[in-house]
XYZ file of N, CA and C in Angstrom:
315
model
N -13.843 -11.788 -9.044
C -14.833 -10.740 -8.884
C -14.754 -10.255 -7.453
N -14.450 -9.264 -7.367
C -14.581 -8.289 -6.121
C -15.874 -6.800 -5.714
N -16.547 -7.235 -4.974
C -17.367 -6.469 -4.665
C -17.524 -5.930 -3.598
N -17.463 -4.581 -2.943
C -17.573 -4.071 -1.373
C -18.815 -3.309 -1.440
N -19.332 -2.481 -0.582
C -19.995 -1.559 0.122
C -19.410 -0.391 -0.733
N -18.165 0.332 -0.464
C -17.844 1.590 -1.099
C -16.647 1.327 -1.850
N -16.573 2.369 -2.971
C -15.476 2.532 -3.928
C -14.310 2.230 -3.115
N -13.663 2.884 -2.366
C -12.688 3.263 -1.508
C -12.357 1.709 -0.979
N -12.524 1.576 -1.049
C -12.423 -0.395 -0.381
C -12.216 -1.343 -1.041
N -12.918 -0.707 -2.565
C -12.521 -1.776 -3.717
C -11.035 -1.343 -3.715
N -11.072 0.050 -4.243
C -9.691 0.355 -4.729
C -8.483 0.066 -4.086
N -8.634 0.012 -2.254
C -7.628 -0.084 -1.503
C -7.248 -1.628 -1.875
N -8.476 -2.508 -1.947
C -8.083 -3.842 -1.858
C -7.096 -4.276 -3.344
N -8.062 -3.827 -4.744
C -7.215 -3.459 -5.947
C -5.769 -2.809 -5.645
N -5.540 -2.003 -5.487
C -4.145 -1.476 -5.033
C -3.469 -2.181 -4.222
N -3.634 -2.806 -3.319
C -2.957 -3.891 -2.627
C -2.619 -4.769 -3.065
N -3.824 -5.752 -3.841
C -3.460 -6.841 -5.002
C -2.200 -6.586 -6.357
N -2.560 -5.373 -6.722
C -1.926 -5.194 -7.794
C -0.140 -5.143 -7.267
N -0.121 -4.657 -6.010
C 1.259 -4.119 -5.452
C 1.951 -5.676 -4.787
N 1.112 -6.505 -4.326
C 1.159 -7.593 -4.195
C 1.009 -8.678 -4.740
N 0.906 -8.711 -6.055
C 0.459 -9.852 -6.689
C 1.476 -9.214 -8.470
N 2.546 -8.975 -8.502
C 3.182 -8.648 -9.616
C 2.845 -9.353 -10.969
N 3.113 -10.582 -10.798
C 2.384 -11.713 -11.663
C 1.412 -11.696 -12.065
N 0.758 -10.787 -12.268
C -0.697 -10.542 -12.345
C -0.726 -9.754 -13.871
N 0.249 -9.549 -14.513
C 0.371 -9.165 -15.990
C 2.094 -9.481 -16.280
N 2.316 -9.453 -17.600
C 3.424 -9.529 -18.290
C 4.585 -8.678 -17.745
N 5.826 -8.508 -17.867
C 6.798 -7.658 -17.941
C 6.167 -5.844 -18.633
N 5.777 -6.328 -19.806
C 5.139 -4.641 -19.687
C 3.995 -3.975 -19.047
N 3.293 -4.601 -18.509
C 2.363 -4.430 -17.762
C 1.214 -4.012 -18.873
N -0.081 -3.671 -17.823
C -1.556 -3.343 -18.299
C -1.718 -2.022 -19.303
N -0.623 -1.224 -18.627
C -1.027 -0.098 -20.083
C -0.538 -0.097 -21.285
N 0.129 -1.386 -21.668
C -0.212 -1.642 -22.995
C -0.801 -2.158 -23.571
N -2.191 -2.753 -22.945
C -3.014 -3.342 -23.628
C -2.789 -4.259 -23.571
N -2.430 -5.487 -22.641
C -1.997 -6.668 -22.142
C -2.691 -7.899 -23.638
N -2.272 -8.700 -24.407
C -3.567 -9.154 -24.970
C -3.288 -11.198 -24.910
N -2.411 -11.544 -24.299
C -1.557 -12.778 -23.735
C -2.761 -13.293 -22.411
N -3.083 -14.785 -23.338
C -4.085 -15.228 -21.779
C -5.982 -14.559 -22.276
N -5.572 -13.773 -23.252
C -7.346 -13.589 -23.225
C -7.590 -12.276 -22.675
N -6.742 -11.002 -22.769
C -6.644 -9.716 -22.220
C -6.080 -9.613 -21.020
N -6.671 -8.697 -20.437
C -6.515 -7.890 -19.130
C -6.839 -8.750 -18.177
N -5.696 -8.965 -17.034
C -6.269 -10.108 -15.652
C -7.000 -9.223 -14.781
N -7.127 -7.914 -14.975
C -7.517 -7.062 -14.079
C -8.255 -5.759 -14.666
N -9.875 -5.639 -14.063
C -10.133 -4.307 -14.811
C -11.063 -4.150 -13.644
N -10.703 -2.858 -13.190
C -11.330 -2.134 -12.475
C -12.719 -1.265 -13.433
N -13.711 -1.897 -13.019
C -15.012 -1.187 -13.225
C -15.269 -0.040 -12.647
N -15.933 0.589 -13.061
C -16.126 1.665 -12.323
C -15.387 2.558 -12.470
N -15.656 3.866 -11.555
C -14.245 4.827 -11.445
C -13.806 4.975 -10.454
N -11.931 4.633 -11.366
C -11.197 4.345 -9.933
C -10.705 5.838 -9.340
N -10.912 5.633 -8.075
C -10.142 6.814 -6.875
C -9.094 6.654 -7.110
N -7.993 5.679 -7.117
C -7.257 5.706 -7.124
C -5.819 5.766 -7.926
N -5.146 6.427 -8.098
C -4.972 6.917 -9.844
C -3.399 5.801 -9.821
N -3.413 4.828 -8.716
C -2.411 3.710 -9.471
C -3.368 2.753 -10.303
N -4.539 2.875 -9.938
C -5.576 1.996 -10.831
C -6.074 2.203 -11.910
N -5.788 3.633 -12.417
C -6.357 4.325 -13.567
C -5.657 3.245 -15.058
N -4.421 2.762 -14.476
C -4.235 1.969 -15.846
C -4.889 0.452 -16.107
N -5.791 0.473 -14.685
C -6.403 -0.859 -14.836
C -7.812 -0.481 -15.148
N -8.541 0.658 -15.528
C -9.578 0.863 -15.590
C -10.269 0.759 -16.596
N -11.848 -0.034 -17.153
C -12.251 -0.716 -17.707
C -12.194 0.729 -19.072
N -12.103 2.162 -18.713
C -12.260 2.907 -19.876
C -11.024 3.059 -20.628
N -9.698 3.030 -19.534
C -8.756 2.896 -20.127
C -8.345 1.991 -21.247
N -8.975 0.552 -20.314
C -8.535 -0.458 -21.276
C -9.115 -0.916 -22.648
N -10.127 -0.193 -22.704
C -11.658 -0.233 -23.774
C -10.791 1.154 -24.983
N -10.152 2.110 -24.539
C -9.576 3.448 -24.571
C -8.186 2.366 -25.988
N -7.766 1.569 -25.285
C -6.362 0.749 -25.654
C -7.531 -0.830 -26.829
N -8.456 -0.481 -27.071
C -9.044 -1.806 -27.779
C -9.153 -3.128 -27.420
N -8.909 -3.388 -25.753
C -9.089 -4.199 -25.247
C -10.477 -5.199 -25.653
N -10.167 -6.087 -26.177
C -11.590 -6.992 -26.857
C -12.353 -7.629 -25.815
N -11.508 -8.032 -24.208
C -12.670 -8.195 -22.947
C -13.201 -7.422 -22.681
N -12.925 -6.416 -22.572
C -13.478 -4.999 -21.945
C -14.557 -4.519 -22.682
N -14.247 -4.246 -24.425
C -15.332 -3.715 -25.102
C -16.498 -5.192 -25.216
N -16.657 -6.255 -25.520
C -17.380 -7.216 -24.615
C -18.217 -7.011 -23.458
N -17.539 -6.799 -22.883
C -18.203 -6.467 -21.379
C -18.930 -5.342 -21.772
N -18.463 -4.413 -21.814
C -19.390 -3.160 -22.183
C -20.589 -3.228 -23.379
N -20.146 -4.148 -24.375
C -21.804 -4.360 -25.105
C -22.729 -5.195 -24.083
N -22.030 -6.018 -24.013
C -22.934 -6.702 -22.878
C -23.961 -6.347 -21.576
N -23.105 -5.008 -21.073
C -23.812 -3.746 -20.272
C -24.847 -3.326 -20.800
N -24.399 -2.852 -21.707
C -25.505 -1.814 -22.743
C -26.282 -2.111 -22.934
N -26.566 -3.828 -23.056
C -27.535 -4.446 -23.415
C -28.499 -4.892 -22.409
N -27.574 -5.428 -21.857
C -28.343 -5.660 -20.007
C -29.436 -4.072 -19.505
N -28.757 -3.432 -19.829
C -28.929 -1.862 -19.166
C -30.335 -1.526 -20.071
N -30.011 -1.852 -21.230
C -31.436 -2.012 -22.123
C -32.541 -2.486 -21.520
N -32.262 -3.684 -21.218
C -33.577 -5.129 -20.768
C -34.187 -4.524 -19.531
N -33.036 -4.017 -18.580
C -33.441 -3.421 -17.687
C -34.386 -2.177 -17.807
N -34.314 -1.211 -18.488
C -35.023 -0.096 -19.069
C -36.628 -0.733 -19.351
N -36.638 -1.772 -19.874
C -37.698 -2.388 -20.825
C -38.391 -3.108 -19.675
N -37.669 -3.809 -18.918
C -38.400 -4.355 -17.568
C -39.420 -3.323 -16.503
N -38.678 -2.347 -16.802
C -38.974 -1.000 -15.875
C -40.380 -0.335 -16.616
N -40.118 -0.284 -18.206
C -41.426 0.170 -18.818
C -42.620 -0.615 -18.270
N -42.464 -2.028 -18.770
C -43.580 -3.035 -18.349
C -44.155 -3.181 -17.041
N -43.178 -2.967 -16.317
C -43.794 -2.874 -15.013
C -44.941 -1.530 -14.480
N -44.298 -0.761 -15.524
C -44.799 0.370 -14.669
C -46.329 0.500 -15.532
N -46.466 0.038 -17.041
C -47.727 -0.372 -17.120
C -48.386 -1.323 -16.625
N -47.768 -2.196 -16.414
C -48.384 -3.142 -15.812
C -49.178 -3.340 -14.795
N -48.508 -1.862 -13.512
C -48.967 -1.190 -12.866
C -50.538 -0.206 -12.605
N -50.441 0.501 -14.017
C -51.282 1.533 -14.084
C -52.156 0.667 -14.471
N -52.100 -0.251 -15.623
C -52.986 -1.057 -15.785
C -54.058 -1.859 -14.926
N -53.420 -2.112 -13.706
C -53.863 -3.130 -12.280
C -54.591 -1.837 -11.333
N -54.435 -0.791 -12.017
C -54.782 0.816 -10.838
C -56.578 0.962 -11.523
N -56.486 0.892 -12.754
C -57.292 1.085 -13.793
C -58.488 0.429 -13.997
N -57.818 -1.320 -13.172
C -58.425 -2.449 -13.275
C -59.520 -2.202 -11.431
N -58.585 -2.099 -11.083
C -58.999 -2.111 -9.350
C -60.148 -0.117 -9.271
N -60.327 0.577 -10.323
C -60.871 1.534 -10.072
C -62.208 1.410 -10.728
N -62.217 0.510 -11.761
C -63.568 0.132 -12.808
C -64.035 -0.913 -11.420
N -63.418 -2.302 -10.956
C -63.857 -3.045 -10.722
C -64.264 -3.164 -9.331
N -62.935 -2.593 -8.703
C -63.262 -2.423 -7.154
C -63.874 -1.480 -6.345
């Protein structure tokens, strides 16, 4: 897992790895849908700047039926849900405590 500050930093570091680290997929490489080992050793989240990364990119590889990738992405969706739902509750939870403090206080 790699995480920076800005896109541009992931990608440089991704692009470096990938150019440096060959071993890092099969003889045919990632745009065929790598599926040896449990998928893709490499998926760039997000969107990549950088268009040597575009064949490592989580839409590409989701694009190719990648079964980690589409995984990951229900898993988002779902997260992204809870999150939504956390956000409702709070924000009654809120008005509720506004409501409470205007009758009582």
């Amino acid at each position: 897992l790699v995480l920076s500050y800005k896109n541009h930093a992931t990608d440089e570091f991704l692009a470096d790895l990938v150019k440096a680290e060959p071993g890092l997929f099969p003889p045919n490489g990632p745009v065929r849908g790598w599926r040896g080992g449990g998928g893709a050793r490499l998926v760039r989240m997000g969107k990549a700047g950088d268009p040597r990364l575009l064949p490592y990119s989580e839409s590409t590889l989701a694009c190719r039926g990648d079964p980690d990738v589409a995984q990951c992405e229900t898993e988002l969706r779902r997260l992204q849900g809870l999150r939504a739902a956390c956000h409702r509750v709070c924000k009654a939870a809120m008005l509720f405590a506004s409501h409470q403090l205007d009758m009582f206080g």
